[in-house]
Amino acid sequence: MEAGPTRADAGGSGPEGDGTPRTRIQEKNRARILEAALGTFARFGYRGARVDQIAEDAGMSKSNLLYYFGSKSEIYKAVLADLLDRWLAPLRTLDPEGDPRTELTAYIEQKLRFSADYPEASRLFANEMLQGAPMMRDVLEGPLKALVEEKSQVLRRWAACGRIRPVDPVHLIFLIWATTQTYADFAPQIEAITGTGIHDETFRRQALQSLTDLIFAGLLPRPGSP
Amino acid sequence: MEAGPTRADAGGSGPEGDGTPRTRIQEKNRARILEAALGTFARFGYRGARVDQIAEDAGMSKSNLLYYFGSKSEIYKAVLADLLDRWLAPLRTLDPEGDPRTELTAYIEQKLRFSADYPEASRLFANEMLQGAPMMRDVLEGPLKALVEEKSQVLRRWAACGRIRPVDPVHLIFLIWATTQTYADFAPQIEAITGTGIHDETFRRQALQSLTDLIFAGLLPRPGSP
DNA sequence: AAAAAACCTGACCAAATGGTCAAATCGAGC
DNA sequence: GCTCGATTTGACCATTTGGTCAGGTTTTTT
C-alpha cells in the first residue's frame, strides 16, 4: 500500500483548490495577486475588472496569474473572503458590559480607521452591494444579520437601562456604517470639497469628533448648555 | 447666399450632436435608452456595462442605439448629465430663513425620497465615485463645492445664532448624504438585515424618524427628559 | 546530481465587445 | 402616391478578453 499523495490537489495543473498556500512562493504570489485584484475590483467592479490588468498590477504574466487562480471569478471570491472578516471584525468588539459612549466611540473610530487604512476594501464591498451582492447574499443573510441582531440587543438593553435614548438600533448601525464608509467610498467627493481626506490624520480626527459629537449630543441646543 | 442647413448636425449619420431631440421618435427613443443605460451603468459601472445589454433593455437593436448615441461614453455622459441636476436639487432648497429643524428634516426627507424613487441614479452616482469620478471631477470641484460652501455658511449662521449647536457643517452634510444614500446604494445589505427596504413607505418613515431623532436629539439621555 | 515537483511563459483560441456601413423601411408633407 | 429625410436593421470588422496548452525553467526532494 503506497502512501497517498502528500501534497497533490484536485487538479494537476496548478495550486488551485483551497486557499491554503503550500510553498513560500505561492504565499507571496497569492498575496500579490489578491492585493492587485482588490484594487482593480474595487475600482471597476467584477465585470469591469480585466484579468490582465490585475496581472500587470501584480507584476506577473496573465498566464502565471491563472496558474494560481484558475479563473477571474475565483480571484474575486478569494478577495471577498479575505475582505469579509476584516469588515465585520470591528462590530464584534462592541462590549455589552462597557460604557455606551466609550464602546460606540471606539467602534466608530475603528470603522474610520478601516476606511483610512483599507479604502479599497471598503470600495470593493460597496461595489458588491451596487451589483446586488451576488456573491455575498448568504453572508449578509447569515453571519451579518445574526451579528447585527446580537448587537441590536445590546443597544436595546442599554436603552432599557436609560444609558442611551431609545433609538432604533438597526438604523443607528446603518448610520454608523454609512457615515464611516462614505469617507472611503466617496473619497473623490470628499476631497473635492474639503481638499483633503480620511487618509489625513488631522482630518480623521475632525471626522471622528464631528461624528461622535453629532451622534451623542445631537444638533439641537441643549437646555443646560449655552 | 443660400440659407444655412436648418437642422443638420456635425455628422450626417444620425441625430447625434447636442442632447435636444428633434422629433417625437427621437424623444421617445432617447428616453428609453437613457433609462436602460441608467440601470445598467448603475449596476456594473462604466466598464462593466455592455452596450448590447443596454440596447436589449431599451428594446432595440444595438445598431439603432448607436444611431442615437454615437458611442458608449456618449450614453454615459448623457446619463450623468441627466442625473446631476436631480441629485443636487434638494440641497438647493435649504432655506436660510427657515427653521433649522424644519429645513433639515425636509432636506433629509427629500434625500430619502430620492433614494426610494431613483435608487439606480443613486447607485450610478456611487459608481462614479468608486471609479474615482473621472467624468465628474469638474462638477464636484465646481458647482457642488460652491453649493456646499454656500449651505455651510447657512449652518454656521444658524450656529452663531444659537439655533443649532456648533458642529462642523461639512461633516454634517456628509452625514446626511451618507445616511440617506446608503438605503439605495447598500439596498441588498439593508434588505438582508431588515427584510424590507426604502421602497416601502412604512420603512421610509421609520428611517426618517430614526435619522432626524438621532441627528437632532443625539444618543445620550437628555438631562430634562427621563 | 538526478529526479520530481513546482513554477513560469508565449503562442494560441473562441467568444465577446464596441463600433461601422450599405441597404432596407418608415412616415410626414406635397 | 411620391419624395426625401428619418429610422432601423443585419452583416461585418478589429480589438479585447477570459482562458488553454505544450513546453521550458527553477526549486525542492531524494
Coordinates of C-alpha atoms (C1' of nucleotides) in Angstrom, one line a residue:
Chain A
M1 CA 0.0 0.0 0.0
E2 CA 1.6 3.2 -1.2
A3 CA 1.3 6.4 0.8
G4 CA -1.4 8.8 -0.6
P5 CA -0.1 11.8 -2.5
T6 CA 1.4 14.1 0.2
R7 CA 0.7 17.4 -1.4
A8 CA -1.4 16.9 -4.5
D9 CA -4.6 18.8 -5.1
A10 CA -7.6 18.0 -7.1
G11 CA -6.4 19.2 -10.5
G12 CA -2.8 18.6 -11.5
S13 CA -2.3 21.8 -13.3
G14 CA -1.7 24.2 -10.5
P15 CA -2.1 25.1 -6.9
E16 CA -5.8 25.7 -7.2
G17 CA -8.1 24.1 -4.8
D18 CA -8.5 25.6 -1.3
G19 CA -6.9 28.9 -0.4
T20 CA -4.1 27.4 1.6
P21 CA -0.7 28.1 0.1
R22 CA 1.7 25.2 0.3
T23 CA 5.0 27.0 -0.5
R24 CA 6.6 30.3 0.2
I25 CA 6.4 31.2 -3.5
Q26 CA 2.7 30.5 -3.5
E27 CA 2.2 32.5 -0.4
K28 CA 4.0 35.5 -1.8
N29 CA 2.4 35.4 -5.2
R30 CA -1.1 34.8 -4.0
A31 CA -0.8 37.8 -1.7
R32 CA 0.4 40.0 -4.5
I33 CA -2.4 38.8 -6.8
L34 CA -5.0 39.4 -4.1
E35 CA -3.7 42.9 -3.4
A36 CA -3.7 43.8 -7.1
A37 CA -7.1 42.3 -7.6
L38 CA -8.5 44.2 -4.6
G39 CA -7.5 47.5 -6.2
T40 CA -8.9 46.6 -9.6
F41 CA -12.2 45.1 -8.5
A42 CA -12.7 48.0 -6.1
R43 CA -12.4 50.5 -8.9
F44 CA -14.2 48.7 -11.7
G45 CA -16.4 46.1 -10.1
Y46 CA -16.4 42.4 -11.1
R47 CA -17.4 42.8 -14.7
G48 CA -15.3 45.9 -15.4
A49 CA -12.1 44.4 -14.0
R50 CA -9.7 42.9 -16.5
V51 CA -7.6 39.9 -15.7
D52 CA -4.6 41.1 -17.5
Q53 CA -4.7 44.4 -15.7
I54 CA -4.7 42.6 -12.4
A55 CA -1.7 40.5 -13.6
E56 CA 0.1 43.6 -14.6
D57 CA -0.5 45.3 -11.3
A58 CA 0.7 42.2 -9.6
G59 CA 3.8 42.2 -11.7
M60 CA 3.4 38.9 -13.4
S61 CA 2.1 37.4 -16.7
K62 CA -1.6 36.7 -17.1
S63 CA -0.7 33.0 -17.6
N64 CA 1.1 32.9 -14.3
L65 CA -1.8 34.6 -12.6
L66 CA -4.1 32.0 -14.0
Y67 CA -1.8 29.3 -12.7
Y68 CA -2.6 30.5 -9.2
F69 CA -6.2 31.3 -9.6
G70 CA -8.0 29.3 -12.3
S71 CA -10.4 32.0 -13.3
K72 CA -11.5 35.5 -12.8
S73 CA -14.3 34.6 -10.5
E74 CA -12.0 32.5 -8.4
I75 CA -9.8 35.5 -7.7
Y76 CA -12.9 37.6 -6.9
K77 CA -14.2 35.1 -4.4
A78 CA -10.8 34.9 -2.8
V79 CA -10.6 38.6 -2.4
L80 CA -14.1 38.8 -1.0
A81 CA -13.5 36.1 1.5
D82 CA -10.4 37.9 2.7
L83 CA -12.4 41.1 3.0
L84 CA -15.3 39.9 5.0
D85 CA -13.6 39.1 8.2
R86 CA -11.9 42.4 8.4
W87 CA -15.1 44.2 7.6
L88 CA -17.1 42.5 10.3
A89 CA -14.4 42.5 13.0
P90 CA -15.0 45.9 14.5
L91 CA -18.6 45.3 15.3
R92 CA -17.7 42.1 17.1
T93 CA -15.6 44.0 19.6
L94 CA -18.6 46.0 20.9
D95 CA -18.8 45.1 24.5
P96 CA -22.2 44.8 26.2
E97 CA -20.6 45.4 29.6
G98 CA -18.8 48.6 28.6
D99 CA -19.9 52.2 28.7
P100 CA -22.1 53.0 25.7
R101 CA -20.3 56.2 24.8
T102 CA -16.9 54.6 25.1
E103 CA -17.9 51.5 23.2
L104 CA -19.6 53.3 20.3
T105 CA -16.8 55.8 20.0
A106 CA -14.3 53.0 19.8
Y107 CA -16.4 51.3 17.2
I108 CA -16.7 54.5 15.1
E109 CA -13.0 55.1 15.4
Q110 CA -12.3 51.6 14.2
K111 CA -14.6 52.0 11.2
L112 CA -13.0 55.3 10.3
R113 CA -9.5 53.7 10.6
F114 CA -10.7 50.9 8.3
S115 CA -11.8 53.5 5.7
A116 CA -8.4 55.1 6.0
D117 CA -6.3 52.0 6.0
Y118 CA -8.2 49.8 3.6
P119 CA -10.2 52.2 1.4
E120 CA -10.1 49.8 -1.5
A121 CA -11.6 47.1 0.7
S122 CA -14.4 49.4 1.6
R123 CA -14.9 50.3 -2.1
L124 CA -15.0 46.6 -3.1
F125 CA -17.6 46.0 -0.6
A126 CA -19.6 48.9 -1.9
N127 CA -19.2 47.6 -5.4
E128 CA -20.6 44.2 -4.4
M129 CA -23.6 45.9 -3.0
L130 CA -24.2 48.0 -6.1
Q131 CA -24.2 44.9 -8.2
G132 CA -26.8 43.4 -5.9
A133 CA -24.5 41.4 -3.7
P134 CA -24.5 38.3 -6.0
M135 CA -21.6 36.7 -4.2
M136 CA -22.4 37.9 -0.7
R137 CA -26.1 37.3 -0.2
D138 CA -25.6 34.3 2.0
V139 CA -23.1 36.1 4.2
L140 CA -25.5 39.1 4.5
E141 CA -28.4 37.0 5.4
G142 CA -26.4 34.7 7.7
P143 CA -23.5 35.9 9.8
L144 CA -24.0 39.6 9.2
K145 CA -27.7 39.5 10.1
A146 CA -27.0 37.4 13.2
L147 CA -24.3 39.8 14.4
V148 CA -26.5 42.8 13.8
E149 CA -29.3 41.2 15.7
E150 CA -27.0 40.4 18.6
K151 CA -25.6 43.9 18.8
S152 CA -29.0 45.4 18.4
Q153 CA -30.0 43.6 21.6
V154 CA -27.1 45.2 23.3
L155 CA -28.2 48.6 22.2
R156 CA -31.8 47.9 23.3
R157 CA -30.6 46.8 26.7
W158 CA -28.6 50.0 27.1
A159 CA -31.7 51.9 26.2
A160 CA -33.8 49.9 28.7
C161 CA -31.3 50.9 31.4
G162 CA -31.6 54.5 30.4
R163 CA -28.0 54.6 29.4
I164 CA -28.9 55.8 25.9
R165 CA -32.1 57.2 24.5
P166 CA -34.3 54.6 22.8
V167 CA -33.4 54.9 19.1
D168 CA -33.9 52.1 16.6
P169 CA -30.7 50.2 16.9
V170 CA -30.6 48.9 13.3
H171 CA -30.9 52.4 11.9
L172 CA -28.2 53.6 14.3
I173 CA -25.9 50.8 13.0
F174 CA -26.7 51.8 9.4
L175 CA -25.9 55.3 10.2
I176 CA -22.5 54.4 11.6
W177 CA -21.7 52.2 8.7
A178 CA -22.8 54.8 6.2
T179 CA -21.0 57.7 7.7
T180 CA -17.7 55.9 8.2
Q181 CA -17.6 54.2 4.9
T182 CA -18.5 57.3 3.0
Y183 CA -15.0 58.7 3.6
A184 CA -13.6 55.8 1.6
D185 CA -16.3 55.1 -0.9
F186 CA -16.9 58.7 -1.9
A187 CA -13.4 59.9 -1.4
P188 CA -13.3 62.0 -4.6
Q189 CA -16.3 63.9 -3.5
I190 CA -14.9 64.5 0.0
E191 CA -11.6 65.5 -1.4
A192 CA -13.1 67.9 -3.9
I193 CA -15.0 69.7 -1.2
T194 CA -12.5 69.6 1.7
G195 CA -9.2 69.5 -0.2
T196 CA -8.2 66.5 1.9
G197 CA -9.4 63.1 3.0
I198 CA -9.6 60.4 5.6
H199 CA -6.0 59.3 4.9
D200 CA -5.0 62.6 6.6
E201 CA -4.7 62.1 10.4
T202 CA -6.0 65.6 11.3
F203 CA -8.9 65.2 9.0
R204 CA -9.7 61.8 10.5
R205 CA -9.7 63.3 14.0
Q206 CA -12.1 66.0 12.9
A207 CA -14.4 63.5 11.3
L208 CA -14.4 61.4 14.4
Q209 CA -15.0 64.4 16.6
S210 CA -17.9 65.7 14.4
L211 CA -19.5 62.3 14.1
T212 CA -19.4 61.3 17.8
D213 CA -20.4 64.8 18.8
L214 CA -23.4 64.6 16.5
I215 CA -24.4 61.1 17.3
F216 CA -24.2 61.6 21.1
A217 CA -25.3 65.1 21.6
G218 CA -27.3 65.8 18.5
L219 CA -27.8 69.1 16.7
L220 CA -30.3 70.9 18.8
P221 CA -29.0 73.2 21.6
R222 CA -29.2 71.5 25.0
P223 CA -31.3 73.2 27.6
G224 CA -28.5 73.2 30.1
S225 CA -25.6 74.5 27.9
P226 CA -25.4 77.9 26.2
Chain B
M1 CA -26.1 83.3 -50.4
E2 CA -28.0 80.2 -49.7
A3 CA -29.6 79.7 -46.3
G4 CA -27.6 77.5 -43.8
P5 CA -28.9 74.0 -43.3
T6 CA -31.8 74.2 -41.0
R7 CA -31.4 71.0 -39.0
A8 CA -28.1 69.5 -39.9
D9 CA -25.6 68.5 -37.2
A10 CA -21.9 67.8 -37.4
G11 CA -22.0 64.3 -38.7
G12 CA -24.6 63.3 -41.3
S13 CA -25.2 59.9 -39.9
G14 CA -27.6 60.5 -37.1
P15 CA -29.2 62.7 -34.6
E16 CA -26.0 63.0 -32.5
G17 CA -24.8 66.4 -31.5
D18 CA -26.4 68.2 -28.6
G19 CA -29.0 66.5 -26.4
T20 CA -32.0 68.1 -27.9
P21 CA -34.3 65.7 -29.6
R22 CA -35.9 67.0 -32.8
T23 CA -38.7 64.5 -33.4
R24 CA -41.1 62.6 -31.3
I25 CA -39.4 59.4 -32.1
Q26 CA -36.1 60.7 -31.0
E27 CA -37.6 61.9 -27.8
K28 CA -39.1 58.6 -27.0
N29 CA -36.1 56.5 -28.0
R30 CA -33.6 58.7 -26.3
A31 CA -35.6 58.5 -23.1
R32 CA -35.8 54.7 -23.4
I33 CA -32.1 54.4 -23.9
L34 CA -31.2 56.7 -21.0
E35 CA -33.4 54.7 -18.7
A36 CA -32.0 51.4 -19.7
A37 CA -28.5 52.8 -19.6
L38 CA -29.1 54.2 -16.1
G39 CA -30.0 50.7 -14.8
T40 CA -27.0 49.0 -16.5
F41 CA -24.4 51.6 -15.6
A42 CA -25.7 51.8 -12.0
R43 CA -25.2 48.0 -11.6
F44 CA -22.0 47.4 -13.5
G45 CA -20.2 50.7 -13.7
Y46 CA -18.9 52.2 -16.9
R47 CA -16.5 49.5 -17.9
G48 CA -18.7 46.7 -16.8
A49 CA -21.7 47.8 -18.7
R50 CA -22.3 46.3 -22.1
V51 CA -23.8 48.3 -25.0
D52 CA -25.9 45.4 -26.3
Q53 CA -27.4 44.8 -22.9
I54 CA -28.4 48.5 -22.7
A55 CA -29.9 48.1 -26.2
E56 CA -31.8 44.9 -25.2
D57 CA -33.1 46.6 -22.0
A58 CA -34.2 49.5 -24.2
G59 CA -35.9 47.1 -26.6
M60 CA -34.0 48.0 -29.7
S61 CA -31.1 46.7 -31.7
K62 CA -27.5 47.7 -30.8
S63 CA -27.2 49.4 -34.2
N64 CA -30.2 51.5 -33.6
L65 CA -29.0 52.5 -30.2
L66 CA -25.7 53.6 -31.7
Y67 CA -27.7 55.6 -34.2
Y68 CA -28.9 57.8 -31.3
F69 CA -25.8 57.9 -29.2
G70 CA -22.6 57.5 -31.2
S71 CA -20.7 55.7 -28.5
K72 CA -20.8 54.1 -25.1
S73 CA -19.2 57.0 -23.4
E74 CA -21.7 59.4 -25.1
I75 CA -24.5 57.5 -23.5
Y76 CA -22.7 57.5 -20.2
K77 CA -22.2 61.3 -20.3
A78 CA -25.8 61.9 -21.2
V79 CA -27.0 59.8 -18.3
L80 CA -24.7 61.5 -15.8
A81 CA -25.8 65.0 -17.0
D82 CA -29.4 63.9 -16.5
L83 CA -28.6 62.7 -13.0
L84 CA -26.6 65.6 -11.6
D85 CA -29.4 68.2 -11.5
R86 CA -31.7 65.9 -9.7
W87 CA -29.0 64.9 -7.2
L88 CA -28.1 68.4 -6.3
A89 CA -31.7 69.9 -6.3
P90 CA -32.7 69.0 -2.8
L91 CA -29.8 70.8 -1.1
R92 CA -30.6 74.0 -3.1
T93 CA -34.0 74.2 -1.4
L94 CA -32.5 74.6 2.0
D95 CA -33.8 78.0 3.1
P96 CA -31.6 80.2 5.3
E97 CA -34.6 82.0 6.6
G98 CA -36.4 78.9 7.7
D99 CA -36.3 77.0 11.0
P100 CA -33.2 74.7 11.2
R101 CA -35.1 71.7 12.3
T102 CA -37.9 72.1 9.7
E103 CA -35.4 72.8 6.9
L104 CA -33.1 69.9 7.7
T105 CA -35.9 67.5 8.2
A106 CA -37.3 68.5 4.8
Y107 CA -33.9 68.0 3.3
I108 CA -33.4 64.6 4.8
E109 CA -36.9 63.6 3.7
Q110 CA -36.2 64.7 0.1
K111 CA -32.9 62.7 0.0
L112 CA -34.7 59.6 1.4
R113 CA -37.3 60.0 -1.3
F114 CA -34.6 60.3 -3.9
S115 CA -33.1 57.0 -2.7
A116 CA -36.6 55.4 -2.8
D117 CA -37.7 56.9 -6.2
Y118 CA -34.4 56.8 -8.1
P119 CA -32.3 54.1 -6.4
E120 CA -30.5 53.5 -9.7
A121 CA -29.5 57.1 -10.0
S122 CA -28.1 57.0 -6.5
R123 CA -26.1 53.8 -7.4
L124 CA -24.8 55.3 -10.6
F125 CA -23.5 58.3 -8.7
A126 CA -21.9 55.9 -6.2
N127 CA -20.3 54.0 -9.0
E128 CA -18.8 57.1 -10.5
M129 CA -17.3 57.9 -7.1
L130 CA -15.8 54.4 -6.7
Q131 CA -14.2 54.8 -10.1
G132 CA -12.5 58.0 -8.9
A133 CA -15.1 60.3 -10.5
P134 CA -13.4 60.5 -13.9
M135 CA -16.3 62.2 -15.6
M136 CA -17.5 64.3 -12.6
R137 CA -14.4 65.8 -11.1
D138 CA -15.2 69.3 -12.6
V139 CA -18.7 69.2 -11.3
L140 CA -17.5 68.1 -7.8
E141 CA -14.9 70.9 -7.6
G142 CA -17.1 73.5 -9.2
P143 CA -20.9 73.7 -8.7
L144 CA -21.0 71.1 -5.9
K145 CA -18.2 72.6 -3.9
A146 CA -19.7 76.0 -4.3
L147 CA -23.2 74.9 -3.2
V148 CA -21.8 73.1 -0.2
E149 CA -19.8 76.2 0.9
E150 CA -22.9 78.3 0.5
K151 CA -25.0 76.0 2.6
S152 CA -22.3 75.5 5.1
Q153 CA -22.4 79.3 5.7
V154 CA -26.1 78.9 6.4
L155 CA -25.4 76.2 9.0
R156 CA -22.7 78.4 10.6
R157 CA -25.0 81.3 10.8
W158 CA -27.6 79.1 12.5
A159 CA -25.0 78.0 14.9
A160 CA -23.9 81.6 15.6
C161 CA -27.5 82.5 16.5
G162 CA -27.6 79.5 18.8
R163 CA -30.3 77.9 16.8
I164 CA -28.2 74.8 16.4
R165 CA -25.1 73.6 18.2
P166 CA -21.8 74.4 16.5
V167 CA -21.0 71.3 14.6
D168 CA -18.7 71.2 11.6
P169 CA -21.2 71.9 8.8
V170 CA -19.3 69.9 6.1
H171 CA -19.3 66.8 8.2
L172 CA -23.0 67.2 8.9
I173 CA -23.7 67.4 5.2
F174 CA -21.6 64.3 4.6
L175 CA -23.5 62.5 7.3
I176 CA -26.8 63.4 5.7
W177 CA -25.7 62.4 2.3
A178 CA -24.2 59.1 3.5
T179 CA -27.1 58.1 5.7
T180 CA -29.7 58.8 3.1
Q181 CA -27.9 57.3 0.1
T182 CA -27.0 54.1 2.0
Y183 CA -30.6 53.0 1.7
A184 CA -30.3 52.9 -2.1
D185 CA -26.6 52.0 -2.5
F186 CA -26.5 49.3 0.0
A187 CA -30.0 48.0 -0.5
P188 CA -29.1 44.3 -0.5
Q189 CA -27.5 44.7 2.9
I190 CA -30.4 46.6 4.3
E191 CA -32.9 44.2 2.9
A192 CA -31.0 41.2 4.2
I193 CA -31.0 42.6 7.7
T194 CA -34.4 44.2 7.9
G195 CA -36.4 42.1 5.4
T196 CA -37.6 45.3 3.7
G197 CA -36.2 48.5 2.2
I198 CA -36.5 52.2 1.5
H199 CA -39.1 51.5 -1.3
D200 CA -41.5 50.5 1.5
E201 CA -43.3 53.6 2.8
T202 CA -43.5 52.4 6.4
F203 CA -39.8 51.6 6.4
R204 CA -39.0 55.0 4.9
R205 CA -41.0 56.7 7.7
Q206 CA -39.1 54.7 10.3
A207 CA -35.8 55.6 8.7
L208 CA -36.7 59.3 8.6
Q209 CA -37.9 59.2 12.2
S210 CA -34.7 57.5 13.4
L211 CA -32.4 59.7 11.4
T212 CA -33.9 63.0 12.4
D213 CA -34.3 61.9 16.0
L214 CA -30.6 60.9 16.1
I215 CA -29.4 64.0 14.3
F216 CA -31.4 66.5 16.3
A217 CA -31.5 64.9 19.8
G218 CA -28.5 62.7 19.8
L219 CA -28.0 59.4 21.6
L220 CA -27.2 60.5 25.1
P221 CA -30.1 60.8 27.5
R222 CA -31.1 64.5 27.9
P223 CA -30.9 65.9 31.4
G224 CA -34.5 67.2 31.3
S225 CA -36.2 64.0 30.0
P226 CA -36.4 60.6 31.7
Chain C
dA1 C1' 23.3 15.2 -9.0
dA2 C1' 19.3 13.3 -10.7
dA3 C1' 14.5 13.2 -10.5
dA4 C1' 10.4 15.1 -9.4
dA5 C1' 7.6 18.6 -8.5
dA6 C1' 6.6 23.4 -8.7
dC7 C1' 6.7 27.5 -11.3
dC8 C1' 6.5 30.4 -15.5
dT9 C1' 6.0 31.8 -20.3
dG10 C1' 4.5 32.8 -25.1
dA11 C1' 1.7 31.2 -28.6
dC12 C1' -2.8 30.4 -29.4
dC13 C1' -8.1 30.2 -29.3
dA14 C1' -13.1 31.1 -29.1
dA15 C1' -16.2 34.2 -27.6
dA16 C1' -17.5 38.8 -26.6
dT17 C1' -17.4 43.7 -27.4
dG18 C1' -17.6 48.4 -29.4
dG19 C1' -18.4 50.2 -33.5
dT20 C1' -19.2 50.9 -39.0
dC21 C1' -21.9 50.7 -43.1
dA22 C1' -24.8 50.0 -47.0
dA23 C1' -29.1 49.0 -47.8
dA24 C1' -34.0 48.4 -46.5
dT25 C1' -38.1 50.5 -44.3
dC26 C1' -41.0 54.0 -42.4
dG27 C1' -43.5 58.5 -42.2
dA28 C1' -44.7 63.3 -42.8
dG29 C1' -45.5 66.8 -46.2
dC30 C1' -46.5 67.7 -51.1
Chain D
dG1 C1' -49.0 58.0 -54.1
dC2 C1' -44.4 60.3 -54.4
dT3 C1' -40.4 62.0 -52.3
dC4 C1' -37.0 62.8 -49.2
dG5 C1' -35.2 62.6 -44.9
dA6 C1' -35.5 60.0 -40.6
dT7 C1' -35.3 55.5 -38.7
dT8 C1' -34.0 50.6 -38.4
dT9 C1' -31.6 46.5 -39.4
dG10 C1' -28.3 42.8 -40.1
dA11 C1' -24.0 41.7 -41.9
dC12 C1' -19.5 42.7 -40.9
dC13 C1' -14.9 44.2 -38.6
dA14 C1' -11.0 44.9 -35.5
dT15 C1' -9.8 44.5 -30.9
dT16 C1' -10.2 42.9 -26.4
dT17 C1' -10.9 39.4 -23.1
dG18 C1' -11.0 35.1 -20.4
dG19 C1' -8.9 31.0 -20.7
dT20 C1' -5.9 26.8 -22.5
dC21 C1' -1.7 24.3 -23.5
dA22 C1' 2.8 22.4 -24.6
dG23 C1' 7.0 23.1 -23.3
dG24 C1' 10.8 25.4 -20.8
dT25 C1' 13.0 26.9 -16.3
dT26 C1' 13.6 26.9 -11.4
dT27 C1' 13.2 24.9 -6.9
dT28 C1' 12.8 21.1 -3.9
dT29 C1' 13.4 16.4 -2.6
dT30 C1' 15.9 12.2 -2.6

